[in-house]
PDB file of C-alpha atoms in Angstrom:
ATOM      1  CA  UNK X   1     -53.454 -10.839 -16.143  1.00  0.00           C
ATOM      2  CA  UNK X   2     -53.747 -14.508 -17.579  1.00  0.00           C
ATOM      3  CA  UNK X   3     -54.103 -16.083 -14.667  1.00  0.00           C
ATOM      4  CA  UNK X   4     -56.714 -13.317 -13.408  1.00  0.00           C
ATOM      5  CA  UNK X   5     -54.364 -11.999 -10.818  1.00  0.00           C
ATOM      6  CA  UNK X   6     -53.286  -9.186 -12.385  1.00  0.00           C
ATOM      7  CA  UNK X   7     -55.269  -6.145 -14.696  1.00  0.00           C
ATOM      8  CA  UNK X   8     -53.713  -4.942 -17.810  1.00  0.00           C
ATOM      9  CA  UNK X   9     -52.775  -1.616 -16.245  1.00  0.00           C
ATOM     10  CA  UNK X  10     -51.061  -3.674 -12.992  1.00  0.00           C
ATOM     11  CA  UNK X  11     -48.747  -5.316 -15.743  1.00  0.00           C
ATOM     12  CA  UNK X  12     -47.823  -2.082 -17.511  1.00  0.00           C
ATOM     13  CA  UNK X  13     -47.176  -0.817 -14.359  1.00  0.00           C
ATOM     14  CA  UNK X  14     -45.276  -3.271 -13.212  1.00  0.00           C
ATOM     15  CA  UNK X  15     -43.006  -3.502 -16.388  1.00  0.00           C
ATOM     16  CA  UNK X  16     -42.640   0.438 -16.499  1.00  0.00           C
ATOM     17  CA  UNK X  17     -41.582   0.064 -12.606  1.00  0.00           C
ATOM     18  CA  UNK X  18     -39.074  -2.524 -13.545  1.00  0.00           C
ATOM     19  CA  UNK X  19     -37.210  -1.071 -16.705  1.00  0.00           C
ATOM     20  CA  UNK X  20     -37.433   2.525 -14.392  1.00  0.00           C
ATOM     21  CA  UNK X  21     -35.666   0.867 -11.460  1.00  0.00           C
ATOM     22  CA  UNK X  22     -32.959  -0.577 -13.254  1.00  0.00           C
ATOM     23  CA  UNK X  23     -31.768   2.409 -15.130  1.00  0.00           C
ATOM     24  CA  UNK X  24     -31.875   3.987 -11.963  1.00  0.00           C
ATOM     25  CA  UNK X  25     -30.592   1.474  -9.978  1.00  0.00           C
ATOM     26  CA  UNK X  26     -28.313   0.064 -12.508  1.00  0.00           C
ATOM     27  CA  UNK X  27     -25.747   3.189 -12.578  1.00  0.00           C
ATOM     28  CA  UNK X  28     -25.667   3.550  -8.801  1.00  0.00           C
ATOM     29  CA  UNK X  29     -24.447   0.147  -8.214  1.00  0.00           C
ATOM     30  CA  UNK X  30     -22.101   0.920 -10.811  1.00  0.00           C
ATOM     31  CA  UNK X  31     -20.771   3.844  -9.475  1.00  0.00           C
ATOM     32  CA  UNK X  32     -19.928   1.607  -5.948  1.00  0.00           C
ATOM     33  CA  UNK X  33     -18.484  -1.266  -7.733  1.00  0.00           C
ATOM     34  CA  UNK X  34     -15.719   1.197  -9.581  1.00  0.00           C
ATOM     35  CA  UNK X  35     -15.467   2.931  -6.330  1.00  0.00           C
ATOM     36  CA  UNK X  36     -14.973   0.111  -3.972  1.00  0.00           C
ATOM     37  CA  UNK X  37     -12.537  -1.198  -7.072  1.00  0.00           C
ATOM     38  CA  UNK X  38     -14.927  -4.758  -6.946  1.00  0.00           C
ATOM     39  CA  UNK X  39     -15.293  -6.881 -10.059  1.00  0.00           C
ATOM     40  CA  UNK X  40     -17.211  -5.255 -12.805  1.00  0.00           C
ATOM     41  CA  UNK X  41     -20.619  -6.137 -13.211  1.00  0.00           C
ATOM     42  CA  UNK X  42     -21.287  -8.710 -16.154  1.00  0.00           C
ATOM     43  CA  UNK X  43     -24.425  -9.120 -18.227  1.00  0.00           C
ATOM     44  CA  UNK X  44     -26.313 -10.536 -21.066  1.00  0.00           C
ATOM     45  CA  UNK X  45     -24.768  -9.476 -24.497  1.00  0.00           C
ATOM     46  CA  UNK X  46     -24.726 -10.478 -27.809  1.00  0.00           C
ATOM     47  CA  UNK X  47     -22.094  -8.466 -29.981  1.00  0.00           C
ATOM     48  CA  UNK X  48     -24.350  -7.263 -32.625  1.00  0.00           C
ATOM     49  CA  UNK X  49     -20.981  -5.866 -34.733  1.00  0.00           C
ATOM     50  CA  UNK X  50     -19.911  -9.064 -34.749  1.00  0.00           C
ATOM     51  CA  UNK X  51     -22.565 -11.501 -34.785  1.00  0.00           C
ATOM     52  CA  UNK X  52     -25.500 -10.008 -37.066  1.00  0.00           C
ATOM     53  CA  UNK X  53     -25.899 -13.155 -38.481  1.00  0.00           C
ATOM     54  CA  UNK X  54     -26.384 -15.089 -35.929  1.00  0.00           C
ATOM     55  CA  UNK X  55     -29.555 -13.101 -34.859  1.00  0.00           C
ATOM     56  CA  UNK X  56     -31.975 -15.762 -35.114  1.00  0.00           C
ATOM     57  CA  UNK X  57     -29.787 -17.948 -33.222  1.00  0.00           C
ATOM     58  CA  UNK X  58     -29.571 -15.428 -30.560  1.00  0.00           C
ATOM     59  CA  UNK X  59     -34.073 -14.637 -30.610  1.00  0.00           C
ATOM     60  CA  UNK X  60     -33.948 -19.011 -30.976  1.00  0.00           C
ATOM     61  CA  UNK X  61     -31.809 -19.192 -27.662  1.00  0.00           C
ATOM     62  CA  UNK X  62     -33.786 -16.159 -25.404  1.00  0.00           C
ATOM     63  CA  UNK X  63     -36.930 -17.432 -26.989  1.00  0.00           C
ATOM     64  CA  UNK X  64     -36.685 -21.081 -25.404  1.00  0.00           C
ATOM     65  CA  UNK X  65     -34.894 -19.766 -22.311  1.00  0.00           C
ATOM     66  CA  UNK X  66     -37.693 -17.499 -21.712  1.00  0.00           C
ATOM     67  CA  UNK X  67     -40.722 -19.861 -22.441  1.00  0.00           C
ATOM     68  CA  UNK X  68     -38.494 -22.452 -19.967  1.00  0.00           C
ATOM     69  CA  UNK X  69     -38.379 -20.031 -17.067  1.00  0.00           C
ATOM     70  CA  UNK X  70     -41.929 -18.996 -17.081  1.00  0.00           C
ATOM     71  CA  UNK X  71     -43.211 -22.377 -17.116  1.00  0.00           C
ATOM     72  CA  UNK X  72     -40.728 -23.164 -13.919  1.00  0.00           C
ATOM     73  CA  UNK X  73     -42.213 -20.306 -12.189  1.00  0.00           C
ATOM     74  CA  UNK X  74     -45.778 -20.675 -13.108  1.00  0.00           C
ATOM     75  CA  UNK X  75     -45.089 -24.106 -12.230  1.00  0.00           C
ATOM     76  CA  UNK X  76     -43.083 -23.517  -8.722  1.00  0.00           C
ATOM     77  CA  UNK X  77     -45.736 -20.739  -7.558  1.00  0.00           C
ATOM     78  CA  UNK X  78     -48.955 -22.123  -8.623  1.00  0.00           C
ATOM     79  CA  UNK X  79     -48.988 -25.893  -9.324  1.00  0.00           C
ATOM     80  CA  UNK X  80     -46.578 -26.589  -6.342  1.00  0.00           C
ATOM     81  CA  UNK X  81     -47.056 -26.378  -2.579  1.00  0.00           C
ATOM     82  CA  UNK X  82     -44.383 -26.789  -0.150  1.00  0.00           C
ATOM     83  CA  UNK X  83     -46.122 -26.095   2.528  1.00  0.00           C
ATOM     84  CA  UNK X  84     -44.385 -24.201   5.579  1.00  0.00           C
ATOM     85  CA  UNK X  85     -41.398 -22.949   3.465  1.00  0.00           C
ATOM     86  CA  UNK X  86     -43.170 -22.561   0.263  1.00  0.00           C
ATOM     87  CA  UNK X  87     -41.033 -19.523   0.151  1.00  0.00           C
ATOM     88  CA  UNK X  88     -37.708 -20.743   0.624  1.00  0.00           C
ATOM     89  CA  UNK X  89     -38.210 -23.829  -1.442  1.00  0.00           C
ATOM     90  CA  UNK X  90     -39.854 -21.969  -4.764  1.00  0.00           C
ATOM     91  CA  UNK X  91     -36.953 -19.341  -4.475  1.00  0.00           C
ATOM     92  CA  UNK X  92     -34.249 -20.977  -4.524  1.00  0.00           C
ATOM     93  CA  UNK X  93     -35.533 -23.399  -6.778  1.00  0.00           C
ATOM     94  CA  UNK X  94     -36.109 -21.005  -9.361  1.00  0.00           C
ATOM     95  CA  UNK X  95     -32.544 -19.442  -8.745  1.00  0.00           C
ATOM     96  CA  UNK X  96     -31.109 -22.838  -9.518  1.00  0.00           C
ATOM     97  CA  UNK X  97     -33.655 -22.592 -12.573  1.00  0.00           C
ATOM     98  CA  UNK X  98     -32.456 -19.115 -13.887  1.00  0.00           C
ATOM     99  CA  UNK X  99     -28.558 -20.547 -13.434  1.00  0.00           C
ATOM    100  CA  UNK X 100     -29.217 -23.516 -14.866  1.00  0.00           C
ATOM    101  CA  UNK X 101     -30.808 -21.401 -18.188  1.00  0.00           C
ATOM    102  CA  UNK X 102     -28.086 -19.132 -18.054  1.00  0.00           C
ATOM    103  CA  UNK X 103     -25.456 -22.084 -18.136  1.00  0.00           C
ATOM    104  CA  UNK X 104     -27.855 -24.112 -21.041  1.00  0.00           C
ATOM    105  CA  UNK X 105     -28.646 -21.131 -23.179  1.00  0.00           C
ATOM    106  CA  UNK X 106     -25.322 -18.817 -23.427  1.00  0.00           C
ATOM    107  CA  UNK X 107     -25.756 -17.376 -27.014  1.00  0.00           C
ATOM    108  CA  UNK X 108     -27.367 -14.220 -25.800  1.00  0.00           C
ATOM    109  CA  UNK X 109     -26.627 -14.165 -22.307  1.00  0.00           C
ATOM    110  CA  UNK X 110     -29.215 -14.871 -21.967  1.00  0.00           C
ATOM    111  CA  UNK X 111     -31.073 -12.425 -20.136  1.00  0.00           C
ATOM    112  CA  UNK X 112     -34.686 -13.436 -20.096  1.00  0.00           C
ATOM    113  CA  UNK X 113     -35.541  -9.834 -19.151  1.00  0.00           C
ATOM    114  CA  UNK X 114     -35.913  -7.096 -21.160  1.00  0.00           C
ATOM    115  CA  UNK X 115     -34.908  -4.696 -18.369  1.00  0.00           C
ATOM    116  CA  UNK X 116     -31.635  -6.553 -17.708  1.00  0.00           C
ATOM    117  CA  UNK X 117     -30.888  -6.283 -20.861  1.00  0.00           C
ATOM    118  CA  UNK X 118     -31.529  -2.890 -21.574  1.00  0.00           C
ATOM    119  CA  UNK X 119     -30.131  -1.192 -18.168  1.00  0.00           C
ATOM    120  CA  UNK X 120     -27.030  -3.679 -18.896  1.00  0.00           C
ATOM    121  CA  UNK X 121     -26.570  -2.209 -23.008  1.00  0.00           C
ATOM    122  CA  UNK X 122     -27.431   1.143 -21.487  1.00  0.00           C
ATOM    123  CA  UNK X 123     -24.887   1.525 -18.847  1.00  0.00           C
ATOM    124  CA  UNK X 124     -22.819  -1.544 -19.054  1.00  0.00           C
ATOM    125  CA  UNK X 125     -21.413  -1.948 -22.534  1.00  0.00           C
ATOM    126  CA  UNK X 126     -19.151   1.278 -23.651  1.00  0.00           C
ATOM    127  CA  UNK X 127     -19.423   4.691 -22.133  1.00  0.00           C
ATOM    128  CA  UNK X 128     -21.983   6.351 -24.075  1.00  0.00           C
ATOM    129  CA  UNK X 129     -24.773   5.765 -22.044  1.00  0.00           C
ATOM    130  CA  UNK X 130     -27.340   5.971 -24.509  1.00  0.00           C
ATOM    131  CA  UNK X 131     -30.055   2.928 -25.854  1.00  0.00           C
ATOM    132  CA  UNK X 132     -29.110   0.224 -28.169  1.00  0.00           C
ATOM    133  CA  UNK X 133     -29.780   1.758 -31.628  1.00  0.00           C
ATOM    134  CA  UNK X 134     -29.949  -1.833 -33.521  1.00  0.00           C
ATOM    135  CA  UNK X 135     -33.176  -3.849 -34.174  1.00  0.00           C
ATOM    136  CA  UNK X 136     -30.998  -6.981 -33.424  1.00  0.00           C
ATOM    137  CA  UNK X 137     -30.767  -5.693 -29.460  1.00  0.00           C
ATOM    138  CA  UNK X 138     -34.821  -5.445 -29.613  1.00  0.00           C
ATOM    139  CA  UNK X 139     -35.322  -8.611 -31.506  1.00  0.00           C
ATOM    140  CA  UNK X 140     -33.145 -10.774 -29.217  1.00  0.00           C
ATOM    141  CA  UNK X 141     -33.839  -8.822 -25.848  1.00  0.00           C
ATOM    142  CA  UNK X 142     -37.774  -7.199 -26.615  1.00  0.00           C
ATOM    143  CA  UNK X 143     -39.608  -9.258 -28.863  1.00  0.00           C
ATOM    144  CA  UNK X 144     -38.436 -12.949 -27.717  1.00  0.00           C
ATOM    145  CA  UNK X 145     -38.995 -12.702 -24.132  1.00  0.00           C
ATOM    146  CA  UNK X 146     -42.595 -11.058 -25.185  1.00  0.00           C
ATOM    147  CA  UNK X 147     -43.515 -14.428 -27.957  1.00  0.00           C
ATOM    148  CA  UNK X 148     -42.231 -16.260 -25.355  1.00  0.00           C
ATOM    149  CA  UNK X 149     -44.287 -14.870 -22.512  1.00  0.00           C
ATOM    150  CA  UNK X 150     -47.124 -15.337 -24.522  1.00  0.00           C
ATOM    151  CA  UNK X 151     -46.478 -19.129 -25.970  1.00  0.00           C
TER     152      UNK X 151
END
């Protein structure tokens, strides 16, 4: 909606949509990885138990690795033209952008996502199934990605 492309509603759509098809999604490619006895799916995580204070570390780390990915993209898809393979180039450029934040920022995972995070909590972590029920999960995984979105 900043750049006038997309209407408040698109966004919450498109955010709802996201967060709805990974806990959907999420389980079922679970369920095939156990099945088909592959490696088990990793994730972002920050062990809350063990690392309450080092919360602020954890916001400080998805914060900047947030604010860093949506300036490559915005970047990559709107300040940058490669012509014929536009397509190919931006994607795998930002790829080597989200590894390369993943590699740099490893306090939190980091996830950069608040879906991935979530659907990875939710199904990933334990057996319980259920949401995170710490603030620490929401302030490291919610509200950084959203300040940095926003910066």
């Amino acid at each position: 909606w900043y750049l006038g492309k997309v209407s408040y509603t698109e966004a919450f759509v498109r955010v709802a949509a996201q967060l709805g098809g990974g806990l959907i999604s999420f389980p079922l490619y679970h369920a095939i990885s156990n099945a088909m006895d592959l490696e088990p799916f990793g994730g972002p995580e920050f062990n809350i138990p063990d690392d309450t204070k080092h919360a602020t570390e954890a916001f400080l780390s998805e914060y900047v690795a947030t604010m860093l990915l949506m300036f490559t993209i915005y970047i990559l898809n709107w300040e940058m033209n490669f012509g014929t393979y536009h397509y190919l180039i931006k994607q795998s450029l930002t790829a080597i952008a989200i590894r390369s934040l993943i590699e740099g920022f490893p306090t939190a995972g980091p996830a950069m996502n608040p879906m991935l995070a979530t659907a990875w909590d939710v199904f990933g972590v334990g057996s319980t199934f259920e949401y995170p029920s710490d603030f620490q999960h929401y302030f490291v995984y919610w509200i950084a990605p959203w300040m940095a979105a926003i910066t």
